[in-house]
PDB file of C-alpha atoms in Angstrom:
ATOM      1  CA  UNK A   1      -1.821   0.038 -19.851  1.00  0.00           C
ATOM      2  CA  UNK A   2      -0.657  -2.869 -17.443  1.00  0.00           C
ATOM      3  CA  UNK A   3      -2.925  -4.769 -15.764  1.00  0.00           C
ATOM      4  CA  UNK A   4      -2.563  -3.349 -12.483  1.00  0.00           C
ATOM      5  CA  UNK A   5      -3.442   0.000 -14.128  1.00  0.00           C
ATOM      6  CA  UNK A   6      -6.555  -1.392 -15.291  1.00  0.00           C
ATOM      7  CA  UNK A   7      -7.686  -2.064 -12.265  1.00  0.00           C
ATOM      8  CA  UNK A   8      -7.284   0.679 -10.769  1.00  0.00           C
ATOM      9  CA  UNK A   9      -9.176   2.168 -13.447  1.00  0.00           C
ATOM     10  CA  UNK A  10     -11.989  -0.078 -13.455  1.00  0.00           C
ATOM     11  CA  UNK A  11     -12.441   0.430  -9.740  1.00  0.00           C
ATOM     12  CA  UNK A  12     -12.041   4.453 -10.239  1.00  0.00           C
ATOM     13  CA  UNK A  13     -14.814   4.190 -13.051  1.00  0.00           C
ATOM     14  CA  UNK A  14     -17.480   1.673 -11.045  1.00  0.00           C
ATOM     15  CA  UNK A  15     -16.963   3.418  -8.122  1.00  0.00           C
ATOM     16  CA  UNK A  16     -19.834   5.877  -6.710  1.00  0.00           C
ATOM     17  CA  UNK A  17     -18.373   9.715  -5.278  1.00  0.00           C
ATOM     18  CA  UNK A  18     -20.332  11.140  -2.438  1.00  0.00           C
ATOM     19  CA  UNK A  19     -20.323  14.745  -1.147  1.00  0.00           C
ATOM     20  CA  UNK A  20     -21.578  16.186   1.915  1.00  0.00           C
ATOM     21  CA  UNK A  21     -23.057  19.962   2.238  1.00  0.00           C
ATOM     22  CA  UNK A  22     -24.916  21.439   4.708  1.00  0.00           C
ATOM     23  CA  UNK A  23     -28.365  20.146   3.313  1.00  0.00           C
ATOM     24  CA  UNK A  24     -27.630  16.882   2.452  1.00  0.00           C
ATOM     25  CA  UNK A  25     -24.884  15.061   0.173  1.00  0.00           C
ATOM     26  CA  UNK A  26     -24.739  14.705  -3.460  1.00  0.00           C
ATOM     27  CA  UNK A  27     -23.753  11.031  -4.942  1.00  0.00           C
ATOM     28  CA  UNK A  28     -22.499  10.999  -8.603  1.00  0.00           C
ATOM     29  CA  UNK A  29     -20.411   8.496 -10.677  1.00  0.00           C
ATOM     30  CA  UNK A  30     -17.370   9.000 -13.270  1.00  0.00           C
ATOM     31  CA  UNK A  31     -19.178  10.875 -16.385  1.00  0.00           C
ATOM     32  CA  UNK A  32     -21.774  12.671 -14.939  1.00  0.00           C
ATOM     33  CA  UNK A  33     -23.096  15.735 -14.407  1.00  0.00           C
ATOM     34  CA  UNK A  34     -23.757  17.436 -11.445  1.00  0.00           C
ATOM     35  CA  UNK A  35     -26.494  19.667 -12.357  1.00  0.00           C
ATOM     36  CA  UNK A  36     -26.644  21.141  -8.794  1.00  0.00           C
ATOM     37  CA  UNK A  37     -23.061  22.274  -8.633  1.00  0.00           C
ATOM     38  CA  UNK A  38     -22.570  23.458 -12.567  1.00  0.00           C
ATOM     39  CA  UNK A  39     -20.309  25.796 -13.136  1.00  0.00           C
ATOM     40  CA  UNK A  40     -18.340  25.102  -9.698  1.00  0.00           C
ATOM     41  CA  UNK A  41     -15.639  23.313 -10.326  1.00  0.00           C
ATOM     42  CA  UNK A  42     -13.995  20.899  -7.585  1.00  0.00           C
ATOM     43  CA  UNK A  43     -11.327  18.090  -7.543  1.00  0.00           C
ATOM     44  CA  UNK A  44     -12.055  15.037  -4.983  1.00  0.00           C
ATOM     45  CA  UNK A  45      -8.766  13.861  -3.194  1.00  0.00           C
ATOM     46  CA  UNK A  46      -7.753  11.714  -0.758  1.00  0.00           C
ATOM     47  CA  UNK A  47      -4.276  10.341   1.382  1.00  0.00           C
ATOM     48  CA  UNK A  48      -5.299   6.918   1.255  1.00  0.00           C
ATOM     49  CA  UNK A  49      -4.233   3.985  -0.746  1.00  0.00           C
ATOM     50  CA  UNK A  50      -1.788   5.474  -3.020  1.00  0.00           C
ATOM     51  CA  UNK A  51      -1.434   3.560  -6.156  1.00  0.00           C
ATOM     52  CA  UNK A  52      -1.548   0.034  -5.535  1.00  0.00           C
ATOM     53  CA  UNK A  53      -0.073   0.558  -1.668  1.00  0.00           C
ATOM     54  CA  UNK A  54      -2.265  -0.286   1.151  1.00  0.00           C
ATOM     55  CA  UNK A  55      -1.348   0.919   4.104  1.00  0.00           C
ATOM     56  CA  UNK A  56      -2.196   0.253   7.718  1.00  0.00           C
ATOM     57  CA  UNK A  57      -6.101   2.044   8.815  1.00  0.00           C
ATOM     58  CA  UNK A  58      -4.062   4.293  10.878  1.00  0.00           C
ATOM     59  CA  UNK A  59      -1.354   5.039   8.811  1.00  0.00           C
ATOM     60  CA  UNK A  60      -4.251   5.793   6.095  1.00  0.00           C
ATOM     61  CA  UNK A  61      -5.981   8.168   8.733  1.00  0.00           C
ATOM     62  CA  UNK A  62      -2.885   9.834   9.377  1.00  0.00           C
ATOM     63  CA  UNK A  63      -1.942  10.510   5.928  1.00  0.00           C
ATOM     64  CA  UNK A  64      -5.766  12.089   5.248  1.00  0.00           C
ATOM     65  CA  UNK A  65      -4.780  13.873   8.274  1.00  0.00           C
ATOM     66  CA  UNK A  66      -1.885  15.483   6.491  1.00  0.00           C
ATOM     67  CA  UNK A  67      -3.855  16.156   3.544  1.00  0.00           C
ATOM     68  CA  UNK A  68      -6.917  17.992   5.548  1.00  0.00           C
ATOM     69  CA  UNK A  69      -4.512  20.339   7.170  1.00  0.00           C
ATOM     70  CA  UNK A  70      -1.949  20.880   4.105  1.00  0.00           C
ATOM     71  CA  UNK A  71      -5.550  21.759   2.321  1.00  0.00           C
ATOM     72  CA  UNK A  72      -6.257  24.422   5.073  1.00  0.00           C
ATOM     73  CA  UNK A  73      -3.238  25.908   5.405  1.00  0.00           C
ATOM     74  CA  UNK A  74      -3.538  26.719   1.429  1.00  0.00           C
ATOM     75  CA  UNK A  75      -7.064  28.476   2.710  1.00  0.00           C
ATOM     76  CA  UNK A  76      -8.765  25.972   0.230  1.00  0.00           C
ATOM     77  CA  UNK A  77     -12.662  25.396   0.791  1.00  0.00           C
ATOM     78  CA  UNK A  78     -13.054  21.468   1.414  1.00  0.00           C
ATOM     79  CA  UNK A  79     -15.747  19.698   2.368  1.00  0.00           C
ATOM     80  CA  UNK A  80     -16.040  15.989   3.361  1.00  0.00           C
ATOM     81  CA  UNK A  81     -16.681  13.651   1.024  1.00  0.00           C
ATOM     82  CA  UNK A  82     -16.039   9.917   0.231  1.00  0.00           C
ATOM     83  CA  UNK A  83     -14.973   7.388  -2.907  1.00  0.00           C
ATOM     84  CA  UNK A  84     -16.981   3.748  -2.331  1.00  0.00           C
ATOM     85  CA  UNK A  85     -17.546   0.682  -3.918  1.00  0.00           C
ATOM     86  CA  UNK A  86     -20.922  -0.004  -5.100  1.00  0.00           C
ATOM     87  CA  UNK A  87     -20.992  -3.643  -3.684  1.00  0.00           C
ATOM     88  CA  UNK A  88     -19.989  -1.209  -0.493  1.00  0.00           C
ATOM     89  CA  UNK A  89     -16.854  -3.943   0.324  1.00  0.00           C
ATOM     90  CA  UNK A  90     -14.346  -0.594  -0.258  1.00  0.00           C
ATOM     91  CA  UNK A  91     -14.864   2.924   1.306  1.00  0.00           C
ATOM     92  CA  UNK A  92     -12.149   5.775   1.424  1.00  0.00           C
ATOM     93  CA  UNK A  93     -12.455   9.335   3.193  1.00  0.00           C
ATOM     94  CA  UNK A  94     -11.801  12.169   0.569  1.00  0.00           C
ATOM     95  CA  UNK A  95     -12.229  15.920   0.610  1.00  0.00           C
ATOM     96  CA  UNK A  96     -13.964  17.947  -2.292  1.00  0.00           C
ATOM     97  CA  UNK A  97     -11.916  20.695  -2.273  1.00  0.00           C
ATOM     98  CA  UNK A  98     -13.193  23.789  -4.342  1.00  0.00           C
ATOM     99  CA  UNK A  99     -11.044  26.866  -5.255  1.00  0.00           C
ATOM    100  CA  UNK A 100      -8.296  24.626  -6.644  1.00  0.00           C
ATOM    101  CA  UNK A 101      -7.137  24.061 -10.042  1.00  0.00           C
ATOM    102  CA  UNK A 102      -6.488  20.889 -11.859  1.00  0.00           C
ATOM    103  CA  UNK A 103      -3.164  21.168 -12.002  1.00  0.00           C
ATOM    104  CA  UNK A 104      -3.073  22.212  -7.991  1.00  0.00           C
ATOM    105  CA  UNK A 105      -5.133  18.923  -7.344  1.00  0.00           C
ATOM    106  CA  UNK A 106      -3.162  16.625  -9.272  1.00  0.00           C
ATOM    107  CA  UNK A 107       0.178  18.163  -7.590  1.00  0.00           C
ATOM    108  CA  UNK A 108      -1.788  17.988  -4.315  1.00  0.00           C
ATOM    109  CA  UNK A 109      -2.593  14.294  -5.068  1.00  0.00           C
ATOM    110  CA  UNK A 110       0.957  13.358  -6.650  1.00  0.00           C
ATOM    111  CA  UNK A 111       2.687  14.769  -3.056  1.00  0.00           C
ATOM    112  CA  UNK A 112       0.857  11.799  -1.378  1.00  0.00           C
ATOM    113  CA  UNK A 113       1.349   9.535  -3.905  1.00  0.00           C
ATOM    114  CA  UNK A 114      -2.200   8.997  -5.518  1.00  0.00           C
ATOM    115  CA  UNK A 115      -2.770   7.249  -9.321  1.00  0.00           C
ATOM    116  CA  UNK A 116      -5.899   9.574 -10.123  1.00  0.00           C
ATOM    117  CA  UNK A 117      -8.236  12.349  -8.794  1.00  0.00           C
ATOM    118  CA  UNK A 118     -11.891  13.165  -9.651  1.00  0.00           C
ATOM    119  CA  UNK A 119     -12.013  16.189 -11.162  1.00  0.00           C
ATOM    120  CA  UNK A 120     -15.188  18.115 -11.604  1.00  0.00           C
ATOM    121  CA  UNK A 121     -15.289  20.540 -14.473  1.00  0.00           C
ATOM    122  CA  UNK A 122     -18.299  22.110 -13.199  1.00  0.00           C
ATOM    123  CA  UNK A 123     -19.738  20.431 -15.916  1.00  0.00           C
ATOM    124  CA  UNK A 124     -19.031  16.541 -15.959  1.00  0.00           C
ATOM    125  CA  UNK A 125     -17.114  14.468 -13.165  1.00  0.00           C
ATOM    126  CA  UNK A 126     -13.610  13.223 -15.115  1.00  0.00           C
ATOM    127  CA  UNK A 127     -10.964  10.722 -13.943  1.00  0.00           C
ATOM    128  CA  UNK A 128      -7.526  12.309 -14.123  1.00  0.00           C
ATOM    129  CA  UNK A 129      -4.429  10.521 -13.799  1.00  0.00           C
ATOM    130  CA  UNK A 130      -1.551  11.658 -12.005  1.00  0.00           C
ATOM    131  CA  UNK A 131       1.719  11.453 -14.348  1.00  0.00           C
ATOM    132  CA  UNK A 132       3.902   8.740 -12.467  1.00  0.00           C
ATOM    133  CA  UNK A 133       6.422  11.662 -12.339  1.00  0.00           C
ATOM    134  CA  UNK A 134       5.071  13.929  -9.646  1.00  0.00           C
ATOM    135  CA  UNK A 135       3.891  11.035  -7.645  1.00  0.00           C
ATOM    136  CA  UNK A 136       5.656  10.407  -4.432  1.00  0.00           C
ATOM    137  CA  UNK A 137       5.072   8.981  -0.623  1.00  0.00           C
ATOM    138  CA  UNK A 138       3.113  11.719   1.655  1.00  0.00           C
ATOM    139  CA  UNK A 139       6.081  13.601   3.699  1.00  0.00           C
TER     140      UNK A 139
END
């Protein structure tokens, strides 16, 4: 694994995942469980930063933008949800979108050109890569 990889791997793994539902929001790391959601599987994807890129704040915003309505027009339940930091120096909009499979989220993820997703087995949270060959820029 290059460096670069590792990285992003070690920022995937320290980071904290937070999801919002109507009565409250549920924060959970790489490797837990999420005894509250068990046996509800979910993946956690967002538009921004793919790979190592870092685009503009707006061109981020308009690439989750893309993703939000791509993820409605499939008639997938999402709800907000966020990767951060847990200095707090890095924050990025997601969506927890349920009613997906794996291999639907990592496609979904690959088509705008993210490394990984968070994938929740309705068991444990998992970091799953996205094979370099169905990663590409967001259309």
């Amino acid at each position: 694994m290059s460096d670069r990889c590792k990285s992003l791997e070690s920022a995937y793994l320290n980071a904290e995942y937070e999801v919002d539902f109507r009565h409250g929001s549920l924060v959970f790391t790489i490797g837990e469980a999420i005894p509250q959601l068990i046996g509800r599987p979910f993946a956690l994807i967002t538009a921004y930063n793919p790979g190592h890129h870092r685009p503009t704040p707006e061109a981020n915003e308009a690439a989750n933008q893309r993703l939000a309505a791509e993820l409605a027009r499939a008639g997938h339940e999402t709800a907000t949800a966020r990767a951060r930091s847990r200095d707090g120096s890095h924050f990025e909009p997601s969506f927890a979108v349920f009613g997906m499979t794996l291999e639907e989220a990592v496609a979904a993820a690959g088509t705008f050109g993210q490394a990984a997703i968070v994938w929740f087995d309705g068991t444990v949270a998992r970091l799953v890569w996205v094979p370099e060959a169905i990663r590409r820029s967001a259309p």
